[in-house]
Tab-separated table of N, CA and C in Angstrom:
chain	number	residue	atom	x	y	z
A	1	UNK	N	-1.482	-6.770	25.373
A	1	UNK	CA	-0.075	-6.765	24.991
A	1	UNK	C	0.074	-6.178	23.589
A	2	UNK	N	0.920	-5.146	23.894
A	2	UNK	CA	1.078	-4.846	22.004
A	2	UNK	C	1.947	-6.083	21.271
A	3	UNK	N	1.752	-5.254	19.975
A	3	UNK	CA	2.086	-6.142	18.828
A	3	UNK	C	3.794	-6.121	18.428
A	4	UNK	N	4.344	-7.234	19.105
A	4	UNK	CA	5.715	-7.606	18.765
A	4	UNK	C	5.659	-6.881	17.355
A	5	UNK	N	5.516	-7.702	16.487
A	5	UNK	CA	5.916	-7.497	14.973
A	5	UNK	C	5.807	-5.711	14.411
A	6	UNK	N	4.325	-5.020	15.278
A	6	UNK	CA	5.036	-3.867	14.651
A	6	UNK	C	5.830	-2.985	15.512
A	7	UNK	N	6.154	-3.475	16.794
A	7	UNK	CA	6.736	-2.742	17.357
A	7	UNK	C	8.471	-2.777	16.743
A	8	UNK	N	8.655	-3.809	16.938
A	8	UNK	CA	10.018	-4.390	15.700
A	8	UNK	C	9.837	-3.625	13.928
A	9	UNK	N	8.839	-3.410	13.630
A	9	UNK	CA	9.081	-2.734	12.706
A	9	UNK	C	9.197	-1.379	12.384
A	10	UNK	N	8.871	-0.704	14.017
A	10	UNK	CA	8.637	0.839	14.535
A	10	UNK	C	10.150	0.995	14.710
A	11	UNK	N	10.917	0.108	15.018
A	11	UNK	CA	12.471	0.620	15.366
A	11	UNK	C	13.005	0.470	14.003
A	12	UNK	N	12.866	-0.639	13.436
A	12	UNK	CA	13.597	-0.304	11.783
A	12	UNK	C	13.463	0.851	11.317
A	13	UNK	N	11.826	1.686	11.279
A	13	UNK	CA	11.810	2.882	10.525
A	13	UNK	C	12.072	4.172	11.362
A	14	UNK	N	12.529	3.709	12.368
A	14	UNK	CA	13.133	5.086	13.479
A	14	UNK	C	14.634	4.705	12.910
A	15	UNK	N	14.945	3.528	13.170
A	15	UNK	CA	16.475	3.604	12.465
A	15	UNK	C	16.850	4.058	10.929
A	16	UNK	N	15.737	4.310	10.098
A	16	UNK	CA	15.961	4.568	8.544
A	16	UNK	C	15.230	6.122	8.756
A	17	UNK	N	14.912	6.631	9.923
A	17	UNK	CA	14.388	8.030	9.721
A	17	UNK	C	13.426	8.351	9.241
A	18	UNK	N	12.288	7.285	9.465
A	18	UNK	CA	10.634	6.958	8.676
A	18	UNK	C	9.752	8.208	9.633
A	19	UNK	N	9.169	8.594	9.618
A	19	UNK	CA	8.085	9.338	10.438
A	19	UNK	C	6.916	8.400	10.449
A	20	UNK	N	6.300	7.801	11.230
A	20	UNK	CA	5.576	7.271	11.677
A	20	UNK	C	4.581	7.375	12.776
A	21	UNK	N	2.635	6.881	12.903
A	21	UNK	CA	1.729	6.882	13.775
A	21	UNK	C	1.829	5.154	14.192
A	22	UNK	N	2.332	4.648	15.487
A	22	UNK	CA	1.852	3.324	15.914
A	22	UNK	C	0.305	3.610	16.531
A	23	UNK	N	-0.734	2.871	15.604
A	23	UNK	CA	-2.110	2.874	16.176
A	23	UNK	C	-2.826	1.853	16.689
A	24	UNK	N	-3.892	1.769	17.106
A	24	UNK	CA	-4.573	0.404	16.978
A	24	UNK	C	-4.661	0.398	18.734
A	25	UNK	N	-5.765	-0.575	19.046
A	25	UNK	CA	-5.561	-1.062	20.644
A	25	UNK	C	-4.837	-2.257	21.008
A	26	UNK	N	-4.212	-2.695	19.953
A	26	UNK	CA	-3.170	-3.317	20.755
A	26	UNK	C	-1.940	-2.981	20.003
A	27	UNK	N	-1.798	-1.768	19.144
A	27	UNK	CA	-0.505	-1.063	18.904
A	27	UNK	C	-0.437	-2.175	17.618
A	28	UNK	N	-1.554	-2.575	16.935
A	28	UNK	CA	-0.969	-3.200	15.545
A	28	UNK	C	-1.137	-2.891	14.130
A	29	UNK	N	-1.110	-1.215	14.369
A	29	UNK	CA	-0.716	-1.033	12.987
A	29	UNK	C	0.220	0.003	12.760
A	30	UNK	N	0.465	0.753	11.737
A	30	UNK	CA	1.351	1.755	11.542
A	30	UNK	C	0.670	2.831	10.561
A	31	UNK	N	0.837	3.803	10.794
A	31	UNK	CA	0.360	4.995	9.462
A	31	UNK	C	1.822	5.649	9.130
A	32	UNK	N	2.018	5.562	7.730
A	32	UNK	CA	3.379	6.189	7.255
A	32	UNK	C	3.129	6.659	5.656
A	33	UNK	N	4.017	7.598	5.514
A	33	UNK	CA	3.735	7.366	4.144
A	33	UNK	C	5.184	7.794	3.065
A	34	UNK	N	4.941	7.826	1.923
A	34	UNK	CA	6.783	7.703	1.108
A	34	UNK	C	6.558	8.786	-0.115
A	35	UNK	N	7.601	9.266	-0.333
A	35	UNK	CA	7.282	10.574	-1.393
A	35	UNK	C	7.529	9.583	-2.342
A	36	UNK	N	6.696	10.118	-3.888
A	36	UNK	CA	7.472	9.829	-4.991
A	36	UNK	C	7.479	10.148	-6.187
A	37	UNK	N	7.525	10.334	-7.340
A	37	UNK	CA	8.139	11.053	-8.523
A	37	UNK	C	7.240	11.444	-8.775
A	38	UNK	N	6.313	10.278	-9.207
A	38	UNK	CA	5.174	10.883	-10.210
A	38	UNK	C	3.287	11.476	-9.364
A	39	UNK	N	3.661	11.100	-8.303
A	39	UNK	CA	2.514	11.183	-7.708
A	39	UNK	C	3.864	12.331	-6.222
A	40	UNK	N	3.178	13.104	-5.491
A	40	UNK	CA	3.367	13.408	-4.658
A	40	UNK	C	3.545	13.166	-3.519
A	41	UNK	N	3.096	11.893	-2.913
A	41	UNK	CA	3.111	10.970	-1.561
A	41	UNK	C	2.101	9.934	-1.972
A	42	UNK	N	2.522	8.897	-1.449
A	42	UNK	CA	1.492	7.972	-1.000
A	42	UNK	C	1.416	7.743	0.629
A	43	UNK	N	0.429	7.200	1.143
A	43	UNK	CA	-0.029	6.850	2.818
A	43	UNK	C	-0.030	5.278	2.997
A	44	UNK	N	0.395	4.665	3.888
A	44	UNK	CA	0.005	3.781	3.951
A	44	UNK	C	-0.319	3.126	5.284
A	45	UNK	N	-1.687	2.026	5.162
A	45	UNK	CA	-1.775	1.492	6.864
A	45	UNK	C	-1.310	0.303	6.355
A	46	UNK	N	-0.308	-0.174	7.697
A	46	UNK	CA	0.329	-1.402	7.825
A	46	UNK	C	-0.248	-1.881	8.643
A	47	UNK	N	-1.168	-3.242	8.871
A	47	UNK	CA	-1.574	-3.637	9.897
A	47	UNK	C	-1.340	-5.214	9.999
A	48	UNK	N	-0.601	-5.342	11.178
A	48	UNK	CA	0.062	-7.047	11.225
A	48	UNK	C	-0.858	-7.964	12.241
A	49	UNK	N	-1.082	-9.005	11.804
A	49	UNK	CA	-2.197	-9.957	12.386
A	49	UNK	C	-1.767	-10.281	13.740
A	50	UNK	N	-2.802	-10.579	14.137
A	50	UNK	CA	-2.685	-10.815	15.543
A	50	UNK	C	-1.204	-11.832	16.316
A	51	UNK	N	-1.411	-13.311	15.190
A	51	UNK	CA	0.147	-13.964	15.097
A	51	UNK	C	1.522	-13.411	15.101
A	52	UNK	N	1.089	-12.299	14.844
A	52	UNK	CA	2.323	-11.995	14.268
A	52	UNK	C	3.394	-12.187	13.032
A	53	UNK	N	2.767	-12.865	12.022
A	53	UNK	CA	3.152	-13.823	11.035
A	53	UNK	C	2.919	-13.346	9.799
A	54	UNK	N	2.234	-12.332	9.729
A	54	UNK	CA	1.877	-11.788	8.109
A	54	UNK	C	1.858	-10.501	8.686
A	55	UNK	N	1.499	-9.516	7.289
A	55	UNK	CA	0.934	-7.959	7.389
A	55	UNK	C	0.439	-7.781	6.200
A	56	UNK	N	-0.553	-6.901	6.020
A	56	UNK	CA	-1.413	-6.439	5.064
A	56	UNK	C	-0.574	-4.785	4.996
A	57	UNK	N	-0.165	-4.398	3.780
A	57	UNK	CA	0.089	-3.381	3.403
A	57	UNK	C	-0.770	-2.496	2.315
A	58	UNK	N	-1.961	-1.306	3.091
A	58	UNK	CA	-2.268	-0.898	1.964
A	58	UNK	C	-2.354	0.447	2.161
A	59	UNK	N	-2.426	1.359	0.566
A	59	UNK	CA	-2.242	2.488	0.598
A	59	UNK	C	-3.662	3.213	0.985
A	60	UNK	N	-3.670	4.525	1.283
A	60	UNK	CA	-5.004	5.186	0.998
A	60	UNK	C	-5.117	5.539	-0.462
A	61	UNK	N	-6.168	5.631	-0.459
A	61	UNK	CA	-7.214	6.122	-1.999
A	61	UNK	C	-6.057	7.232	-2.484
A	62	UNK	N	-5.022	6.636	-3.641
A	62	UNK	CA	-4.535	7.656	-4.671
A	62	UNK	C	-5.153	8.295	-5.575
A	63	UNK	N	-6.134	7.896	-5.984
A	63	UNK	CA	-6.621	7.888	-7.245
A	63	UNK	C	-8.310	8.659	-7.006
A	64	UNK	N	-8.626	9.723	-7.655
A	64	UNK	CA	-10.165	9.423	-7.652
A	64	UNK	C	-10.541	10.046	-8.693
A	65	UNK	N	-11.657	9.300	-9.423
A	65	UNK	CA	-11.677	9.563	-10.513
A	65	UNK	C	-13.731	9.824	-10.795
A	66	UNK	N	-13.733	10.148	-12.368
A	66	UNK	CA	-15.220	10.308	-12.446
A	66	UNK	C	-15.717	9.179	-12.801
A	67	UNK	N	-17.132	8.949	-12.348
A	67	UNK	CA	-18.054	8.085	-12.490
A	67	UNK	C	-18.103	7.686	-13.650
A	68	UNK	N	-18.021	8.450	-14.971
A	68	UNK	CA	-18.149	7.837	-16.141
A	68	UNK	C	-17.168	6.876	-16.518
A	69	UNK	N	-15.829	7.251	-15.960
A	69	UNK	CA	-14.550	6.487	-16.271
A	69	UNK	C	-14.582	5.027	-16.005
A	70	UNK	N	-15.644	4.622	-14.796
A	70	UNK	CA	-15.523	4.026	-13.808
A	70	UNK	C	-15.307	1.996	-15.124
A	71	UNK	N	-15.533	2.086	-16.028
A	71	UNK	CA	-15.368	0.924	-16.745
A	71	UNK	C	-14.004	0.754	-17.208
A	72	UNK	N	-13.732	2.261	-17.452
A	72	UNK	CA	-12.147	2.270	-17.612
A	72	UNK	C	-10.961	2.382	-16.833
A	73	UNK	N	-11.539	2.572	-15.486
A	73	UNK	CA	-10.694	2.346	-14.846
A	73	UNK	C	-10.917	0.535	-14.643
A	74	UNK	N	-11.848	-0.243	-14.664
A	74	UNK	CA	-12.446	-1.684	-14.422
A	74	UNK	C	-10.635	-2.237	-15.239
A	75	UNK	N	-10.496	-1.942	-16.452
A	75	UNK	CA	-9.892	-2.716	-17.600
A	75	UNK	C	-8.519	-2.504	-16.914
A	76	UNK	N	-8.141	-0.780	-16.428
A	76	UNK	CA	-6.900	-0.521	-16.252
A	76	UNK	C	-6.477	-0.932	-14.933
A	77	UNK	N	-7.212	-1.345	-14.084
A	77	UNK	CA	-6.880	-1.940	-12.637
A	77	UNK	C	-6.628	-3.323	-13.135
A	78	UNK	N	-7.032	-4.484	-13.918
A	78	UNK	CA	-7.112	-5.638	-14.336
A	78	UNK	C	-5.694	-5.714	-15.120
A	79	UNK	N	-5.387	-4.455	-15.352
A	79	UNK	CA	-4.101	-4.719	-16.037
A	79	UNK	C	-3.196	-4.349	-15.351
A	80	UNK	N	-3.331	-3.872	-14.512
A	80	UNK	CA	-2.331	-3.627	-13.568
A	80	UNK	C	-2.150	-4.681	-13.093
A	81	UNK	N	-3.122	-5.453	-12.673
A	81	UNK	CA	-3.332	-6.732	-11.804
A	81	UNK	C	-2.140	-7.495	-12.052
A	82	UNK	N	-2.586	-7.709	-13.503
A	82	UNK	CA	-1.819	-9.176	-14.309
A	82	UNK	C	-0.707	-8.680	-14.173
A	83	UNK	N	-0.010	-7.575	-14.798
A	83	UNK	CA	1.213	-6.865	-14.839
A	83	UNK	C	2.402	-7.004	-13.440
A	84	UNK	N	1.472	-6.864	-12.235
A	84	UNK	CA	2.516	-6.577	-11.182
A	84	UNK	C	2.022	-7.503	-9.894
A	85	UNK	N	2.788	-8.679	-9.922
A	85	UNK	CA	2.453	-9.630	-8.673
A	85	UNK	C	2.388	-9.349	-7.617
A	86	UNK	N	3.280	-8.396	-7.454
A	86	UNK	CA	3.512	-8.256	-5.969
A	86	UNK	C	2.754	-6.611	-5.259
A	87	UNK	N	1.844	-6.218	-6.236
A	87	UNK	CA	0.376	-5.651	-5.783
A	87	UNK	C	-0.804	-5.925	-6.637
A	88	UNK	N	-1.595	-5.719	-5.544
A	88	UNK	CA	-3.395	-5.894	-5.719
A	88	UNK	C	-3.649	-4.140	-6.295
A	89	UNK	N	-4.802	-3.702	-7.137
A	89	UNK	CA	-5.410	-2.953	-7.097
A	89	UNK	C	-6.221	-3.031	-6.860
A	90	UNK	N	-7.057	-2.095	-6.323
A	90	UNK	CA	-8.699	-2.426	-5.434
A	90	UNK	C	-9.411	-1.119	-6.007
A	91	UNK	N	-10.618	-1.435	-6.561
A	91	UNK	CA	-11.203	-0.097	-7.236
A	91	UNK	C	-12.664	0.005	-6.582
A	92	UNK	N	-12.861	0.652	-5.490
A	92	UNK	CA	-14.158	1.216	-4.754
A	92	UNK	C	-15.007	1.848	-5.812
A	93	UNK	N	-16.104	0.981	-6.163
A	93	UNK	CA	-16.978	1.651	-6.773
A	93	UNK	C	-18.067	2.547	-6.414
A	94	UNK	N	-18.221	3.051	-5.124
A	94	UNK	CA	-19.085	3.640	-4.771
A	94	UNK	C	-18.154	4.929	-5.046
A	95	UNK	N	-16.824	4.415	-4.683
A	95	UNK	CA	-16.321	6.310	-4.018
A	95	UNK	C	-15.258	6.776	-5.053
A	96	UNK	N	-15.464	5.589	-6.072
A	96	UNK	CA	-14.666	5.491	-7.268
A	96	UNK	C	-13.058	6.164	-7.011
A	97	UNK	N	-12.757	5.618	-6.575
A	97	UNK	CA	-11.355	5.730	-5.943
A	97	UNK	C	-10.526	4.355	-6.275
A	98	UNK	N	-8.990	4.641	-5.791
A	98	UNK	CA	-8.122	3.158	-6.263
A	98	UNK	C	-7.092	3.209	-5.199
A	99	UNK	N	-7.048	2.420	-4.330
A	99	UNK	CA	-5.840	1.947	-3.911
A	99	UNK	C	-4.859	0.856	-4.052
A	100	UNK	N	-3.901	0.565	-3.563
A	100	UNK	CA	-2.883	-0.279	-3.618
A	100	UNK	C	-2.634	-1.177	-2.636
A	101	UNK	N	-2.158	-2.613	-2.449
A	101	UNK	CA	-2.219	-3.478	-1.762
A	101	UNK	C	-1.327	-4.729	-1.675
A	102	UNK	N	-0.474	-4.667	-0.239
A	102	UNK	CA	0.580	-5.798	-0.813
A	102	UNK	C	0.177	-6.960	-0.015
A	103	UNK	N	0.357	-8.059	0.195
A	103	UNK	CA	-0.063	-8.804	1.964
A	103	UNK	C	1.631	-9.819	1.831
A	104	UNK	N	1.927	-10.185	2.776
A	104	UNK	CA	3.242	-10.616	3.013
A	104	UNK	C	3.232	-11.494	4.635
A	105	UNK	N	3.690	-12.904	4.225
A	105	UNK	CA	4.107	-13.601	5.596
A	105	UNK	C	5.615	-12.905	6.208
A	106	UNK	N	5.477	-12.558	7.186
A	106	UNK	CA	6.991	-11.873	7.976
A	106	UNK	C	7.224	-12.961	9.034
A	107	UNK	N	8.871	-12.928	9.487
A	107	UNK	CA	9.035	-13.404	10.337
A	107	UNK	C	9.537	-12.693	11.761
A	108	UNK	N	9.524	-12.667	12.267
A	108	UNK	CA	9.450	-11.826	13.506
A	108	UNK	C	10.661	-11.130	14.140
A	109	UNK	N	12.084	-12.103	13.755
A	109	UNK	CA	13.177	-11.509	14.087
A	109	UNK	C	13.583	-10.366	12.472
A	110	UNK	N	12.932	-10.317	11.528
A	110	UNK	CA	13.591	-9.983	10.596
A	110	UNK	C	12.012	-8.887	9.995
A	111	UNK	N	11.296	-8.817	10.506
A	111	UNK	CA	10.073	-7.916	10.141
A	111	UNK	C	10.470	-6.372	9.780
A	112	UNK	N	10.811	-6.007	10.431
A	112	UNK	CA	11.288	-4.561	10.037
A	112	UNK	C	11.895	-4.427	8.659
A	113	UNK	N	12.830	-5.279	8.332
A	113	UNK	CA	12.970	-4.696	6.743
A	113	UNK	C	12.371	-5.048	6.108
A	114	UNK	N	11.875	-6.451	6.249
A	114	UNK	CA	10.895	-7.294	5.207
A	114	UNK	C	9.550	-6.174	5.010
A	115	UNK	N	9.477	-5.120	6.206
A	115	UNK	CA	7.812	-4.813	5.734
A	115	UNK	C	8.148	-3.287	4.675
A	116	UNK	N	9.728	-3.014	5.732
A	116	UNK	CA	10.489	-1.948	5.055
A	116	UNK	C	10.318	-2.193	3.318
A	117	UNK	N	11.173	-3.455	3.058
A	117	UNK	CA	10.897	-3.478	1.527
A	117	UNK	C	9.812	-3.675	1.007
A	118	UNK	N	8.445	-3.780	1.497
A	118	UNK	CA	7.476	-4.671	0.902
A	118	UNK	C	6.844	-2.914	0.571
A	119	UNK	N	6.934	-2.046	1.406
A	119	UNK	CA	6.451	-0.689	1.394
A	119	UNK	C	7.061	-0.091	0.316
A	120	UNK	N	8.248	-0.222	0.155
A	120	UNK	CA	9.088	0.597	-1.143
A	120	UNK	C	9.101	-0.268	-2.131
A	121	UNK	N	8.314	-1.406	-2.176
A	121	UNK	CA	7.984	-2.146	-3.725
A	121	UNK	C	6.844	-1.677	-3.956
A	122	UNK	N	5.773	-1.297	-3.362
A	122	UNK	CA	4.706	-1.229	-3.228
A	122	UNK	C	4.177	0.462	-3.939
A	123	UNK	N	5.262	1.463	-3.077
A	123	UNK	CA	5.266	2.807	-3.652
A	123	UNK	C	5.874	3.148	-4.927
A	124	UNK	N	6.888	1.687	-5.376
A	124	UNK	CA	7.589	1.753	-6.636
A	124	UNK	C	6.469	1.753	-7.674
A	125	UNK	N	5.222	0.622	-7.517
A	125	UNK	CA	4.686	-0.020	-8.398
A	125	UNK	C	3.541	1.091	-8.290
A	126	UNK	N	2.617	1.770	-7.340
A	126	UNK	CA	2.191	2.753	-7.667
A	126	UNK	C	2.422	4.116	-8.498
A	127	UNK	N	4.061	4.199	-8.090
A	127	UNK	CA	4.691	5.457	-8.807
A	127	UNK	C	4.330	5.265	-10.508
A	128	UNK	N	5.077	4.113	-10.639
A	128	UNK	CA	4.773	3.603	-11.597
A	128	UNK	C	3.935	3.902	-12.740
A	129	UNK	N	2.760	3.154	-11.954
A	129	UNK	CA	1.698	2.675	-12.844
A	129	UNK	C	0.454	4.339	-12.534
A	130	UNK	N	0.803	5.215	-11.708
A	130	UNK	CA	0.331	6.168	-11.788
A	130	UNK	C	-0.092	7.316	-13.029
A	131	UNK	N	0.710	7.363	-13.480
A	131	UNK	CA	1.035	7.988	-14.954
A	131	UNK	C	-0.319	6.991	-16.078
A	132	UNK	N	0.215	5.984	-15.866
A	132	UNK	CA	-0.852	4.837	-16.722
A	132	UNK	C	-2.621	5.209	-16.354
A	133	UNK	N	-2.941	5.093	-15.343
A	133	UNK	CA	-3.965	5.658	-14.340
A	133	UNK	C	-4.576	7.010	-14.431
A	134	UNK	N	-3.487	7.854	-14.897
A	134	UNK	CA	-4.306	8.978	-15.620
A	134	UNK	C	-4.513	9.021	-16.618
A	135	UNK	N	-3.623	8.698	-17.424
A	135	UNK	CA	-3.673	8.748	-18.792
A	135	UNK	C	-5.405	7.932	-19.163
A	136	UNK	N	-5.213	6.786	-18.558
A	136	UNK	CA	-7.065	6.592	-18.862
A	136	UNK	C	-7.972	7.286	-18.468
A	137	UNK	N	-7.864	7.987	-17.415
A	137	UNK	CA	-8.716	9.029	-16.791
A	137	UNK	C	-9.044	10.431	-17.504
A	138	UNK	N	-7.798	11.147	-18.054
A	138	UNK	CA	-7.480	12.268	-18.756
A	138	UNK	C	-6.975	12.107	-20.380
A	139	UNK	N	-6.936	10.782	-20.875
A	139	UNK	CA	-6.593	10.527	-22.231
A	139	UNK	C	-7.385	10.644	-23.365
């Protein structure tokens, strides 16, 4: 059986004119992604738990940076951290890369916007803090 929750959230972003991939074998995730100022696009996989009751929102690898940086990016992900509640930064040290990360309980009649907004807080706070992110990289 596919996944109520993202199928409910596949019609919100057909109704807001989202372009969207429903993937997964039981249809529970989404690939989409959102333009924005300072960065050019971000991607993101949405993938909602089996319950139906939460979703994990995260971006692909914005960021990639050089190996030497890799302490400075340590400090500037940590500050991002503290800075913005309502995302995680995650810094892959092998592939020294950075993505973005929201997780959110949804409720099922109302999922579609809730994941709607959780995505455009999410691309806000990357847009954001993007600029910051180079500047340690290239500063």
């Amino acid at each position: 059986m596919a996944n109520m929750a993202a199928k409910v959230t596949a019609a919100f972003f057909d109704s807001k004119g989202i372009h969207y991939d429903l993937v997964g074998e039981q249809s529970e995730a989404i690939l989409t992604g959102f333009a924005l100022d300072n960065l050019e696009g971000v991607r993101f996989v949405i993938v909602f738990d089996e319950k139906e009751e939460a979703v994990e929102i995260t971006t692909r690898d914005f960021v990639k940076f050089p190996e030497a940086k890799k302490d400075d990016m340590f400090r500037v992900v940590n500050m991002l951290n503290k800075k913005y509640k309502w995302a995680k930064f995650i810094l892959d040290e092998e592939d020294c890369t950075i993505c973005a990360q929201d997780d959110a309980v949804i409720q099922l009649d109302s999922c579609g916007e809730e994941v709607y907004r959780c995505c455009c807080q999410l691309a806000d706070i990357v847009d954001i803090s993007y600029p910051v992110i180079m500047k340690a990289i290239f500063g």
